[in-house]
Amino acid sequence: MLQVHNVSKYIEYGLVRKRKKAIVNNTSFSIQAGETFGLIGESGSGKTTLSRMAIGLLRPDEGAVEFAGYDLYSASRGDSKLLRQKMQMIFQHPDTACNPRKTLLQSIMEPFVLHPTLRKGDDHEQIEEVMNMVGLQPELLRRYPYQVSGGQIQRIVLARALLMNPEFIVLDEPTSMLDVSVQAQILRLLKHIQKQRKMTYLFISHDLDVVNWMSDRVAVMKDGEIVETGTSNKIMKHPTHPYTQKLVQAFLYTDR
Amino acid sequence: MIGKGKAGAFAAGCLGLIVFVSLCAPWISPYDPNQIDMSNRLMSLSAAHWMGTDQLGRDVYSRILYGGRVSLLLSGVATVSTLLVGFCIGVLGGYFRGKVDTCLQTIVHIFQGVPGLTMMLAIVGVLGPSLKSLFLAIVLTSWADFSRVVRGEVMKIQVEPYIEGTRVLGASAFYIMIVHIIPSIAGTVLVLLTIRMSRTLLMIASLSFLGLGVQPPTPDWSVMLNDARPFLRTQPHLMLAPGICITAVSLSFQIIGDTLRDRLDPKRMQRVEDIA
Amino acid sequence: MKPLLSFEHISCYFSTSFGELQAVRDVSLDLYEGEIFGLIGETGSGKSVLGLTALQLLPANARVTGEVRFENKSLLQLSEKEMRHVRGKKIALIPQNPASSLNPVLKIRTQLREAVRHQKELKDKDGYLASWLQAVSFSYPIKLLQSYPFQLSGGMKQRILTIMGAAGQPKLLIADEPTKGLDAPARHDVVEALRNVCRQTGTTLLVITHDLHVAQILCDRIGVMYAGRLVESNDTDSLFATPGHPYTEALLLARPTAGMKPMAGDSPNLLQVPSGCAFHPRCSYASEMCVEQLPPWTEYGQKKYARCFLHAPST
């Protein structure tokens, strides 16, 4: 469904002599329809940059991204608007996920404002449907973002993404800022929705346990490159790359 | 906190009174501000002339009432124009970055590099002293600072995750600018506007004082200041009256700006959990 | 054994624009010399607030009742000036946010020397600091002393802050969320650093964390907080094996490794905390009694305490 071909992204630095450093270096992977593809790595390994390129937010300096047969960065205006709808993203920080000056209702209505074709009769019915799906009362939408909890914001952002009828969602550490009990609720919800709507996920996290639980396949990223890819079971039980081994070890460590 | 709110209310009241009086000057002033009466020149405070008369025998009280009109109107118009220019350029540069921003920033830097007073004097000197050249001088010397602040604010909000979230929904740059960015910086711009008003007023006053701004015999506070210069020792009230007015207006704008800044600070809307 | 630090009936209130809010509710807790005590709980449980009361570092809108005893002195009675002698020298805080807790324009060396400035008898300060850096597994301590904060990763900064707290040789270290925002390898290093520092010097450590894994591998004893109350206090092994309070049990089951069973219901709103046991709306063992009365703080085993009717003598 999604194919990332040899993408690279560089940053230029240096005051006098410009030097280039690769954040993502010549990386390829592909995601099958209906699966959850986990991407794991330390902070600074380039996983966030890679995911932004995969969803069309950040143009790669080299390489191409193909989604459902279309090249993401050379599609026509009409096509790319359609592609936009099919690919959604949930971000890490719930505190800043919604405009603090607008009510949550205004935020969740944005898909309708931007894509009038998504409207199917009664707006409120549609919103109620997605809110029920994420397990929240529609009344909550009257509040402002700072009046609800982080877990609730993440659900509302998910509900908004669902209004777009996406086929593919990038989950960029959606629960790393949340408490354990809320994390469990959100991840279960994501799995449930995936089954119900036949969704494909790219799940990014630095928590191996969480990635392992969520994903079918996992890629391990280090210094801008994917060093190992495999089923999550294989990565956890029989890591081959030394870096993956180190990572798994740091996680399984329980001695006192 | 409460003290500050009261100061703000007082400043707003003070400013409101001055604006109201300036607007109603023709109806409440006891004399024509330009009525020359050489037999009654340089009189002290009296029942007939509350604030005395100046070197041409004009009633100072009437001139004070009229004197806010030109200064306030000009500083209002000039500040809003400055704001519009600076705002547009700041938003464009802040949002688009890249080449557009580099070009705009170069121009901004050039304007910021020239000392303000020198540039104002040059502009007014070339165009001759008139309200039009005064207006032009103010706008040209202050839009650059303004656009820097706006650009900084835009850039700060632009990296907020909710902006990226809106892009994921397929929003265009124009939509994001209108719906998300501009309302978010409106508060900052408002604060800036009030503080700028006071600066502009002082700029007009200093130019007029140098004889390059508002021209006599227009009744204007800064002109009155200039006229009163030779009589500083003998008739200090001639200088005090307009001086107090200019200071009061300028200070009021400053205080209102400060109060607004505190009120509009979104950090005041803290989440309950943050504290606990 | 006499406790080093005791919280006695601590309550903490915040005045907010929504009304007065009680973040900590009548918490009593003893910390013994040389132990590593973990305070765990979720957002809004009051764990950080409780930790900061010991240092009187709460914001101005906070009001504290109760008593904090440290080496038999009452801390809450001390003046700001007297408190300054306690902070850093007797009790040190390892702050929550490593990124903004170090001065970006000063070298690590300068900032660490600041922490040992009171130790006048110390001749070779750099050598002393280097030995500390080695203790928290920095391989090139001399090179590190010459670097600036921006050259270090989040985990490294957190370890530097650990030393900054410990190098003044306080009796008690308080670490507020020391692993927040760190990834697994960095988290591992920080835990290791905290443990080594405390074990080598016999410093007592109070760790405030929401990370159950960190609490498990680091702490000797753990206290669990929920909606401002201490609901359980237990030694680490038995807490993870046989939790004493239903909330702890639910929390443990929500971990990824335990199958991610979500906890029922929503986190409590601190302005409307449920009556009786605050956990009753989400508790599968809840009965009438839990709605009406607050369960007593019960010792149900050797040093095992819980605030739940399941352990109360009458049932």
Tab-separated table of N, CA and C in Angstrom, chain B residues 45 51 60 64 209 221-222 224-229 231-248:
chain	number	residue	atom	x	y	z
B	45	LEU	N	-2.773	82.400	35.282
B	45	LEU	CA	-4.056	81.731	35.435
B	45	LEU	C	-5.070	82.697	36.034
B	51	MET	N	-6.085	78.692	32.089
B	51	MET	CA	-4.680	78.314	32.011
B	51	MET	C	-3.843	79.458	31.474
B	60	VAL	N	-4.950	79.478	26.457
B	60	VAL	CA	-4.228	78.201	26.518
B	60	VAL	C	-5.194	77.040	26.727
B	64	ILE	N	-5.432	73.780	24.448
B	64	ILE	CA	-5.202	72.423	24.975
B	64	ILE	C	-6.335	71.502	24.521
B	209	PHE	N	8.391	69.686	17.814
B	209	PHE	CA	9.222	70.504	18.684
B	209	PHE	C	10.425	71.046	17.917
B	221	TRP	N	-0.468	70.245	20.819
B	221	TRP	CA	0.330	70.216	22.048
B	221	TRP	C	1.813	70.423	21.773
B	222	SER	N	2.298	69.728	20.749
B	222	SER	CA	3.742	69.814	20.517
B	222	SER	C	4.127	71.190	20.001
B	224	MET	N	2.575	73.885	20.809
B	224	MET	CA	2.494	74.743	22.000
B	224	MET	C	3.763	74.639	22.828
B	225	LEU	N	4.277	73.421	22.916
B	225	LEU	CA	5.535	73.220	23.647
B	225	LEU	C	6.630	74.070	23.029
B	226	ASN	N	6.707	73.991	21.725
B	226	ASN	CA	7.731	74.706	20.986
B	226	ASN	C	7.583	76.213	21.186
B	227	ASP	N	6.329	76.676	21.072
B	227	ASP	CA	6.074	78.106	21.228
B	227	ASP	C	6.447	78.606	22.622
B	228	ALA	N	6.280	77.730	23.617
B	228	ALA	CA	6.454	78.165	24.999
B	228	ALA	C	7.909	78.204	25.423
B	229	ARG	N	8.784	77.711	24.554
B	229	ARG	CA	10.188	77.574	24.935
B	229	ARG	C	10.810	78.864	25.473
B	231	PHE	N	9.611	81.222	27.044
B	231	PHE	CA	9.012	81.736	28.291
B	231	PHE	C	9.080	80.730	29.429
B	232	LEU	N	9.998	79.750	29.283
B	232	LEU	CA	10.102	78.669	30.260
B	232	LEU	C	10.278	79.183	31.687
B	233	ARG	N	11.120	80.218	31.833
B	233	ARG	CA	11.389	80.704	33.173
B	233	ARG	C	10.259	81.573	33.728
B	234	THR	N	9.719	82.410	32.863
B	234	THR	CA	8.709	83.354	33.365
B	234	THR	C	7.318	82.744	33.422
B	235	GLN	N	6.932	81.971	32.411
B	235	GLN	CA	5.576	81.415	32.367
B	235	GLN	C	5.624	79.881	32.202
B	236	PRO	N	6.072	79.144	33.238
B	236	PRO	CA	6.262	77.702	33.051
B	236	PRO	C	4.962	76.951	32.736
B	237	HIS	N	3.815	77.541	33.127
B	237	HIS	CA	2.562	76.805	32.883
B	237	HIS	C	2.299	76.633	31.393
B	238	LEU	N	2.874	77.515	30.563
B	238	LEU	CA	2.695	77.389	29.116
B	238	LEU	C	3.267	76.071	28.603
B	239	MET	N	4.337	75.643	29.230
B	239	MET	CA	4.956	74.400	28.810
B	239	MET	C	4.350	73.204	29.566
B	240	LEU	N	4.012	73.456	30.819
B	240	LEU	CA	3.495	72.352	31.649
B	240	LEU	C	2.201	71.776	31.098
B	241	ALA	N	1.266	72.662	30.701
B	241	ALA	CA	-0.049	72.186	30.283
B	241	ALA	C	0.036	71.190	29.125
B	242	PRO	N	0.649	71.564	27.990
B	242	PRO	CA	0.729	70.571	26.910
B	242	PRO	C	1.616	69.391	27.268
B	243	GLY	N	2.681	69.661	28.062
B	243	GLY	CA	3.589	68.581	28.457
B	243	GLY	C	2.854	67.501	29.228
B	244	ILE	N	2.012	67.932	30.190
B	244	ILE	CA	1.252	66.964	30.991
B	244	ILE	C	0.313	66.170	30.095
B	245	CYS	N	-0.311	66.849	29.135
B	245	CYS	CA	-1.241	66.148	28.248
B	245	CYS	C	-0.530	65.054	27.461
B	246	ILE	N	0.608	65.411	26.853
B	246	ILE	CA	1.337	64.422	26.044
B	246	ILE	C	1.754	63.251	26.915
B	247	THR	N	2.293	63.553	28.102
B	247	THR	CA	2.736	62.487	29.001
B	247	THR	C	1.563	61.604	29.405
B	248	ALA	N	0.422	62.250	29.730
B	248	ALA	CA	-0.730	61.471	30.188
B	248	ALA	C	-1.191	60.495	29.110
